[in-house]
Coordinates of C-alpha atoms and ligand atoms in Angstrom, one line a residue:
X1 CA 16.3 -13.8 232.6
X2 CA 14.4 -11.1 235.1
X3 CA 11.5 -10.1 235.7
X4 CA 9.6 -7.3 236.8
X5 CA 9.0 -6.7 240.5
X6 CA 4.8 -7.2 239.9
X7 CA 5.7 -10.1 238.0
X8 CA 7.6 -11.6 240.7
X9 CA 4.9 -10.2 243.3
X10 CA 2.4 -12.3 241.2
X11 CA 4.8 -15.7 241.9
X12 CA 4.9 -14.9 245.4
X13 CA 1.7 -14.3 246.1
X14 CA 1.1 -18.2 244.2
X15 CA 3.3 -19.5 246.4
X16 CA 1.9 -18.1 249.6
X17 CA 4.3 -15.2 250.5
X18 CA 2.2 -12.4 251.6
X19 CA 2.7 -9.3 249.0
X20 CA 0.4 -6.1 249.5
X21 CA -2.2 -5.3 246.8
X22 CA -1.5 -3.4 243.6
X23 CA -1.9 -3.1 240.0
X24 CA -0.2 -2.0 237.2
X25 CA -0.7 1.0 235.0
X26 CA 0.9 1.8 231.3
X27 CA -0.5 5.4 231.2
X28 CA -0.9 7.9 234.4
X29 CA -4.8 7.7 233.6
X30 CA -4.6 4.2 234.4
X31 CA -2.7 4.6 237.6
X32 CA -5.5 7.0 238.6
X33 CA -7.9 4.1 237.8
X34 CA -5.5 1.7 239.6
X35 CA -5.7 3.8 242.8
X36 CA -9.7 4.0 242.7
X37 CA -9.8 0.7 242.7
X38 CA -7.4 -0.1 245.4
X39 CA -9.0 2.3 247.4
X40 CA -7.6 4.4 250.2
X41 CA -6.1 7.5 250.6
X42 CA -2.3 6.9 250.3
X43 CA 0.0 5.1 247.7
X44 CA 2.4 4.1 246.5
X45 CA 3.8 4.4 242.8
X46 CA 6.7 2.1 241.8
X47 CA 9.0 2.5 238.2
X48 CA 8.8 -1.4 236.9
X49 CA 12.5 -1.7 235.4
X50 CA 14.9 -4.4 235.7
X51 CA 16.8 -3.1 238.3
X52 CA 16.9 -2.7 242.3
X53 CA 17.7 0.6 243.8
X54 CA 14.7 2.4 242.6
X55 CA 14.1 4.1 245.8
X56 CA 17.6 6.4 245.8
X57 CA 16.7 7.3 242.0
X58 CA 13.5 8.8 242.1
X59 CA 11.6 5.2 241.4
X60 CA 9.6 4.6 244.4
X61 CA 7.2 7.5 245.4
X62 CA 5.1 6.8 248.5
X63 CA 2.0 9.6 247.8
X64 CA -1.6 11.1 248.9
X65 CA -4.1 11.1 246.7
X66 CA -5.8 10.4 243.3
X67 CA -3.7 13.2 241.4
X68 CA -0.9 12.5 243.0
X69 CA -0.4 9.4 241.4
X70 CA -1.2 10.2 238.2
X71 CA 1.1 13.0 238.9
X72 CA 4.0 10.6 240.0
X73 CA 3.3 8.1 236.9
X74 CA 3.1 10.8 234.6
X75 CA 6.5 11.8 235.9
X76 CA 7.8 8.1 235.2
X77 CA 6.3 6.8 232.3
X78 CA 8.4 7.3 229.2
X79 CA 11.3 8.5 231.0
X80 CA 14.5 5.9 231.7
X81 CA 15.4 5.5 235.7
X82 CA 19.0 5.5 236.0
X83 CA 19.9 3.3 239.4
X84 CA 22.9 2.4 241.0
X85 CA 22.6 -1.3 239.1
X86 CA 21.9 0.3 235.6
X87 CA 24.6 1.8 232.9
X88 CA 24.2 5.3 232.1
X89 CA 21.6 5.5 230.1
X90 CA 19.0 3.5 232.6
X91 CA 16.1 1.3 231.9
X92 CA 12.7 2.6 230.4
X93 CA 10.2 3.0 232.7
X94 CA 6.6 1.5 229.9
X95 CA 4.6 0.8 233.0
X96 CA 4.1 1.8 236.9
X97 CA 3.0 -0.6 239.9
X98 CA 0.0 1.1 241.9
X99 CA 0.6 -0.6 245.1
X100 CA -1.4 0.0 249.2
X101 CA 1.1 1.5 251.1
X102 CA 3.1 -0.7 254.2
X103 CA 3.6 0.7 257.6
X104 CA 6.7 -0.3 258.5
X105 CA 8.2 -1.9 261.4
X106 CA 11.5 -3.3 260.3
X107 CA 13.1 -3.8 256.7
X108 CA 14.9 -7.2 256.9
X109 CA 16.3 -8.7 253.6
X110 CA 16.5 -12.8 252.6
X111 CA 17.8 -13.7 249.1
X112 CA 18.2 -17.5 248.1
X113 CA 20.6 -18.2 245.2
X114 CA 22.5 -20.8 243.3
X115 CA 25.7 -21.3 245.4
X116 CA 27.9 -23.4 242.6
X117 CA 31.0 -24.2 244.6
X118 CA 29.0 -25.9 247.0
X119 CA 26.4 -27.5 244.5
X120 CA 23.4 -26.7 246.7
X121 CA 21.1 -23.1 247.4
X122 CA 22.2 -20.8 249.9
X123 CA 19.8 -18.6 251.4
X124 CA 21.3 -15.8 253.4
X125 CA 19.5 -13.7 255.9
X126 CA 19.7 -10.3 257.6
X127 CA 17.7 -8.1 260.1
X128 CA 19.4 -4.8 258.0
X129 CA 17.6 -4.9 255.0
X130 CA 16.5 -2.4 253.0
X131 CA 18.2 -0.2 250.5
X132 CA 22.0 -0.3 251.7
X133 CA 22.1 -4.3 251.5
X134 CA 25.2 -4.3 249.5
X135 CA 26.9 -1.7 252.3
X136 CA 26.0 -4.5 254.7
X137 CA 27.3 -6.8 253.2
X138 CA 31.0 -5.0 252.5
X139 CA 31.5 -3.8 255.4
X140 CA 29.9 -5.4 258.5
X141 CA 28.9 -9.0 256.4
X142 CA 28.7 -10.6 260.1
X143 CA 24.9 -9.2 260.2
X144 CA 24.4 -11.9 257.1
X145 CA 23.4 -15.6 258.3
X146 CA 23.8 -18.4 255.0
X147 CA 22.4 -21.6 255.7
X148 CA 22.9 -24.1 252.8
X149 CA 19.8 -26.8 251.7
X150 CA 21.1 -30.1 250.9
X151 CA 19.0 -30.9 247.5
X152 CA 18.2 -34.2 248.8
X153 CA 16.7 -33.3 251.8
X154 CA 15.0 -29.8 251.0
X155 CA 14.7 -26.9 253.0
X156 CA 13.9 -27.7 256.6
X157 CA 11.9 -26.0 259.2
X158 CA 14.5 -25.4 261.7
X159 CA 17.3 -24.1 258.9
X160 CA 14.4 -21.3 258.5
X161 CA 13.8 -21.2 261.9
X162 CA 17.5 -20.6 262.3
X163 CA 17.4 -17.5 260.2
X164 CA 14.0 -16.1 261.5
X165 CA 15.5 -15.6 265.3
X166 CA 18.9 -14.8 264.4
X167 CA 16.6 -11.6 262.8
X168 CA 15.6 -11.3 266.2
X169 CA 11.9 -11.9 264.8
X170 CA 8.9 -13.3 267.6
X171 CA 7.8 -16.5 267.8
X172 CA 4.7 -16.2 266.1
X173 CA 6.8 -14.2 262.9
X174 CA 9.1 -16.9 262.7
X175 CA 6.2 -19.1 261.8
X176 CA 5.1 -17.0 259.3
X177 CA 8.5 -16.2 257.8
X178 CA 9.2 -19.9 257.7
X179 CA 6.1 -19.9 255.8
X180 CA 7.5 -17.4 253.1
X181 CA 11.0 -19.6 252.8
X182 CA 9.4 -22.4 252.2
X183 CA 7.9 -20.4 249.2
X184 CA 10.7 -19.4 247.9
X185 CA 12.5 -22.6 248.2
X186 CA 9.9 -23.7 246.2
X187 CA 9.6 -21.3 243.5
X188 CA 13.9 -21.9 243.4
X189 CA 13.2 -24.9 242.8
X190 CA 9.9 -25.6 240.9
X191 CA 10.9 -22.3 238.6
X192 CA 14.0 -22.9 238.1
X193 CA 14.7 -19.5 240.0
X194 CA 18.7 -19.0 240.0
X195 CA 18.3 -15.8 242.4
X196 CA 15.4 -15.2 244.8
X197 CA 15.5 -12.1 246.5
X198 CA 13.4 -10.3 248.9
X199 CA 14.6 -6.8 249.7
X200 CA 13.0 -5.2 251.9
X201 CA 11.3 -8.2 253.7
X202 CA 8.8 -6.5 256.2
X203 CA 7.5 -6.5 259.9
X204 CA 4.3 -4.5 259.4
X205 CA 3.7 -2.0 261.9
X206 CA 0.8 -4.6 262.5
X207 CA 3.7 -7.5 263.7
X208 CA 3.7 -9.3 260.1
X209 CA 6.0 -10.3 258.1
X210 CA 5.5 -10.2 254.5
X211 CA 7.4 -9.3 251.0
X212 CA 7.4 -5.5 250.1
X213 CA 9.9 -6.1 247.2
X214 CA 10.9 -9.0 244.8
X215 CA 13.3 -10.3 242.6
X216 CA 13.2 -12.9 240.5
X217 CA 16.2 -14.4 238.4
X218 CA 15.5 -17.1 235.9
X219 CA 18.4 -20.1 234.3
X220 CA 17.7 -19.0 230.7
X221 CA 18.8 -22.4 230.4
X222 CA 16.0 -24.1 231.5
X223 CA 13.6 -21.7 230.0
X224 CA 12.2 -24.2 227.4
X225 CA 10.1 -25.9 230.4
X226 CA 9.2 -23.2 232.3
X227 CA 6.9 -21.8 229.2
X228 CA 4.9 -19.2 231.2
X229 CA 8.0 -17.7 233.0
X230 CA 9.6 -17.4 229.6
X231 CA 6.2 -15.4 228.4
X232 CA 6.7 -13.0 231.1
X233 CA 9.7 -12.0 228.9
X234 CA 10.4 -8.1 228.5
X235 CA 12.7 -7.1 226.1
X236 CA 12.6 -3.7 226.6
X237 CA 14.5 -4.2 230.0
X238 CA 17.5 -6.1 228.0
X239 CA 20.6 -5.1 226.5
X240 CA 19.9 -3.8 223.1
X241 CA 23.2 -4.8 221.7
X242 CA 22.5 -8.2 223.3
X243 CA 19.3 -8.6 221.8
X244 CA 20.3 -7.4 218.0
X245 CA 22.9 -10.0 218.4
X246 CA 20.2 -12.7 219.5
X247 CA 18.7 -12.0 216.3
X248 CA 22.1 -13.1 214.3
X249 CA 22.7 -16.0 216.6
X250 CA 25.9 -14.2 217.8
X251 CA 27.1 -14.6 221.5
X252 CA 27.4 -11.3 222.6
X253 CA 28.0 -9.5 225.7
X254 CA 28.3 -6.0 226.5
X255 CA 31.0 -5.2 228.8
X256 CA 32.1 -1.8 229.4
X257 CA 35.5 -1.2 228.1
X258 CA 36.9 1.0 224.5
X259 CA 38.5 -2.0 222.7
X260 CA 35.8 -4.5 220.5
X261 CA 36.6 -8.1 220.4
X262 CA 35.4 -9.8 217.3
X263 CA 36.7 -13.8 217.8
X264 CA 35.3 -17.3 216.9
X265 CA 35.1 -19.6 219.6
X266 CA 34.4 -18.6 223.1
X267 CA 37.6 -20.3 224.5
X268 CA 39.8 -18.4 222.0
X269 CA 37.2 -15.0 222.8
X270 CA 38.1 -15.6 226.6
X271 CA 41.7 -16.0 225.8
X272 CA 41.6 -12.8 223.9
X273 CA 39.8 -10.7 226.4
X274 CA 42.8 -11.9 229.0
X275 CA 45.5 -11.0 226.5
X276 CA 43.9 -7.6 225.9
X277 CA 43.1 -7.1 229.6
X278 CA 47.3 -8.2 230.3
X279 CA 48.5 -6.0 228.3
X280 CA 46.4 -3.1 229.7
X281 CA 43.5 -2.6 227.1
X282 CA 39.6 -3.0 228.9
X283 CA 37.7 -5.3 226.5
X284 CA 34.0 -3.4 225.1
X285 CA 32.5 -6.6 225.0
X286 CA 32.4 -10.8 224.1
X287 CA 31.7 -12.1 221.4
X288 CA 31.9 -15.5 219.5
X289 CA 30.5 -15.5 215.7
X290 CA 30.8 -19.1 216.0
X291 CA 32.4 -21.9 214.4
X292 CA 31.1 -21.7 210.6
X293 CA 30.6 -18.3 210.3
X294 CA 29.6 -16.2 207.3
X295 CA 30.7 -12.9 205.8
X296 CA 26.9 -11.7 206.5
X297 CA 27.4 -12.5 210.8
X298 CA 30.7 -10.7 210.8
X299 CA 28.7 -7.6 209.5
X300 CA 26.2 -8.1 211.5
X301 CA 29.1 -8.5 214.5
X302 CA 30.5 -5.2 212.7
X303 CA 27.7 -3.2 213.1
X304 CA 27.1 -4.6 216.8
X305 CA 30.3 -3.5 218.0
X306 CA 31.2 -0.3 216.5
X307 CA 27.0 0.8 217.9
X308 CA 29.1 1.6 220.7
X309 CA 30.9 5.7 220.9
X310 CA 32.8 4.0 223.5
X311 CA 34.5 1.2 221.1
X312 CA 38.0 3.3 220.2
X313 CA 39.8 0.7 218.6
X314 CA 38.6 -3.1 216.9
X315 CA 40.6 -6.4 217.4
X316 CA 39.4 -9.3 214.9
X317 CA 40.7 -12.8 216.2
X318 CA 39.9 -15.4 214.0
X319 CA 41.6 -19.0 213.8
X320 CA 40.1 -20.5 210.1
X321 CA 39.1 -23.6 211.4
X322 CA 36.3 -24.6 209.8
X323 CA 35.7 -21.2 208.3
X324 CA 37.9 -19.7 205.6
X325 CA 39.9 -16.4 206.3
X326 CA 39.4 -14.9 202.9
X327 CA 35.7 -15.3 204.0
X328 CA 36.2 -13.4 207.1
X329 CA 38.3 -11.0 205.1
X330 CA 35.4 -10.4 202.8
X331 CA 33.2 -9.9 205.5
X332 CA 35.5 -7.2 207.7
X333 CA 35.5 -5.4 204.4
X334 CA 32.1 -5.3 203.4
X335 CA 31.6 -4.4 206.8
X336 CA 33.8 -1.5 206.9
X337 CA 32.2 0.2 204.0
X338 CA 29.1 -0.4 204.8
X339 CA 29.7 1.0 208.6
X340 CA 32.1 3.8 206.8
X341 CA 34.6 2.8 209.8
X342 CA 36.5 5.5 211.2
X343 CA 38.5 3.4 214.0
X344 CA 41.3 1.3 213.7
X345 CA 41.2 -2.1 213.4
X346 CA 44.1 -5.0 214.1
X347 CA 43.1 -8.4 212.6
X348 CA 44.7 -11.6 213.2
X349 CA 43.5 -14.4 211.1
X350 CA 45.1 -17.9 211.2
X351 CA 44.3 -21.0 209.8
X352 CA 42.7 -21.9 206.1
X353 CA 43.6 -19.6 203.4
X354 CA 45.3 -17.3 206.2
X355 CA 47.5 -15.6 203.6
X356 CA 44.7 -14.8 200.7
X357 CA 42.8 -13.5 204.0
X358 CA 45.4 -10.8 204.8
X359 CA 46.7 -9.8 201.0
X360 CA 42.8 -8.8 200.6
X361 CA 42.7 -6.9 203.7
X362 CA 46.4 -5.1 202.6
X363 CA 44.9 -4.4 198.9
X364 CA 41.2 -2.9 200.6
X365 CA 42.7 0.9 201.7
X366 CA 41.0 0.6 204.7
X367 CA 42.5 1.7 208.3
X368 CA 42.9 -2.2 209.0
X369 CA 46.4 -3.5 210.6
X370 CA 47.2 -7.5 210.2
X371 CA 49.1 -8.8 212.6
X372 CA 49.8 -12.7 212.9
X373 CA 51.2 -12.7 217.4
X374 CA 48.7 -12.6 218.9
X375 CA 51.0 -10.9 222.0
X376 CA 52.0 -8.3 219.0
X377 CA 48.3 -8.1 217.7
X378 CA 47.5 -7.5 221.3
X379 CA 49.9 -5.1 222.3
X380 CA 48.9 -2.7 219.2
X381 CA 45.5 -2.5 219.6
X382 CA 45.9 -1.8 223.3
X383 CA 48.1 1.2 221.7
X384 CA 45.9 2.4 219.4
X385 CA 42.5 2.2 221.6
X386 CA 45.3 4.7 224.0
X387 CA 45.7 6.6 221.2
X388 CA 42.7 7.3 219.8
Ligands
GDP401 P1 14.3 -0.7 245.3 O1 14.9 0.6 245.8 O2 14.3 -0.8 243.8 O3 14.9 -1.9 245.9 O4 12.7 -0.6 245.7 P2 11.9 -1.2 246.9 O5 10.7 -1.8 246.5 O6 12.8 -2.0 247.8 O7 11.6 0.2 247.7 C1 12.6 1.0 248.2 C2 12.2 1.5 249.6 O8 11.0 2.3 249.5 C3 11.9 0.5 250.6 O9 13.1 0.0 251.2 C4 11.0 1.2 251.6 O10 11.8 1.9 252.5 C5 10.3 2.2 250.7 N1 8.9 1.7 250.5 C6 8.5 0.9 249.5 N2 7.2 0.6 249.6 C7 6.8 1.2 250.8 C8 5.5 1.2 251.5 O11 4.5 0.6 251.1 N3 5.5 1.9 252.7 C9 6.6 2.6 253.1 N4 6.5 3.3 254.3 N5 7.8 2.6 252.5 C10 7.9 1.9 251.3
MN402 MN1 14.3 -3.4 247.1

């Protein structure tokens, strides 16, 4: 789970990582009110959205003046920002951070994260931080330092130490960026932070270091103890497909391609995603209706996947286990009428009542092809999404 970057500001600043001052503002009269307060002449208005690269998309504006920041938040509010780590269709901007403008020195980056191979956090450093990061890190990924914290022990001093001077920072800034990575090690830790990330770091013009962006990544796992992170919740910033599908207890995730997968089990939904992927089809999503499934979820799963213009062509995968394929049958139909389904759809259903399953689907009408292979099953709907 993420949060917002004033929501992550509002961690820091609890864990003793300098942040500047701001405030947030839902309407472009309250950003005026937000800048009063702050005081000052110059400001700067930031689009809160779950996604970095705000600054190439129009999301950051650095401004003079009352008006101009209602101006600026007027411009933002209600509108969706469309970065280089959104889809298409962006994120909705619903409120704006009011926040006293840095003078800048140097933009350095630090991010700590989860590094699972290894079993222990990696932090990783760099004295080119800023907006191109991810350039960096492609191309010349020698300017990024790791240093790994052995749980045991913790973060030490001198592993911080050892990224503060390899960012060429003074003596007295490595103190105080030590400082700041003990913070985050600590908010990794005691928040069950999976990624910490602080992008641009800063060396005020004034010689001190301190957080000008933030990113905070959350295990959703360990969400049920971490009750006031879990609060800070906004579901506006998730996947709306995602979040329907919460709501019917279906795994679901969006993922890009023209062909829906509808499968029970996430080992056999993997599986199918490969075989779809081998055989050169791009998979529009994941999703698992689960073990005991009802005719009601694999309407609701119906009506998730075909939301998408994108989805060409519908492959059903469904081993009756525990759950009956005339069930499942039932449920693809009532699902096509009620959806009025126009693409083609290949189902494979084995297992319990697998042949009562498939003569229903035959005797519907509708545009639906069974197929028992699962390499044939494959193989057609990869044709047909071509197709279509
Ligand atoms: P992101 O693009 O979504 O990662 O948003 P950031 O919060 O990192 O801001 C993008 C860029 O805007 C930063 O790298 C800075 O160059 C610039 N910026 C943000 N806040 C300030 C500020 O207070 N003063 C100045 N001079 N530049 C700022
Ligand atoms: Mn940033």
């Amino acid at each position: 789970m993420n949060l917002h970057e004033y929501q992550s500001k509002e961690i820091f600043a609890r864990y003793g990582i300098p942040v500047p001052q701001g405030q947030l503002a839902a309407s472009p009269e309250q950003a005026r009110a937000a800048a009063k307060q702050l005081g000052g002449e110059k400001f700067v208005v930031k689009a809160q959205v779950h996604a970095g690269g705000r600054g190439k998309a129009g999301g950051v504006k650095l401004v003079e003046g009352f008006d101009a920041v209602e101006e600026a938040a007027k411009k933002m509010l209600g509108q969706r920002l469309v970065t280089k780590q959104t889809d298409a269709a962006g994120l909705p901007i619903n409120s704006v951070w009011v926040e006293k403008p840095s003078g800048i020195a140097r933009e350095l980056y630090v991010a700590g994260l989860v590094d699972r191979s290894r079993e222990r956090i990696v932090f990783m450093a760099s004295a080119a931080g800023g907006m191109d990061i991810e350039e960096v890190a492609e191309h010349t990924p020698e300017k990024i330092k790791r240093i790994f914290v052995h749980p045991a022990a913790g973060l030490q001093p001198y592993q911080a130490r050892e990224l503060g001077f390899f960012m060429d920072l003074t003596k007295e800034q490595v103190d105080q960026f030590t400082k700041i990575m003990q913070g985050l090690y600590r908010i990794a830790t005691e928040c069950d932070a999976s990624m910490v990330e602080v992008n641009p770091l800063i060396v005020t013009t004034e010689g001190n270091v301190m957080a000008l962006d933030a990113k905070l990544n959350f295990d959703t796992n360990a969400l049920y103890r971490q009750k006031e992170i879990a609060g800070m919740r906004d579901p506006s910033q998730e996947d709306e497909a995602e979040r329907e599908a919460s709501k019917f207890d279906l795994n679901y995730v969006t993922l890009g391609g023209d062909i829906g997968c509808m499968v029970n089990g996430a080992g056999l939904a993997m599986a199918t995603m490969d075989i779809v992927k081998l055989h050169g089809g791009k998979p529009a999503n994941f999703l698992d209706v689960g073990g005991g499934t009802t005719a009601e979820k694999v309407t609701e799963a119906f009506k998730l996947i075909t939301r998408s213009p994108e989805v060409k062509a519908i492959f059903i995968n469904i081993f009756g286990g525990i759950v009956r394929c005339d069930l499942i049958a039932e449920g693809i139909i009532q699902a096509c009428k009620q959806t009025g389904l126009k693409i083609p759809v290949v189902a494979r259903l084995q297992g319990t009542n697998m042949e009562k399953g498939r003569d229903m689907l035959n005797a519907s009408g509708l545009k639906i092809t069974p197929v028992s292979d699962l390499t044939e099953a494959a193989k057609t709907v990869v044709a047909l999404a071509k197709s279509a």
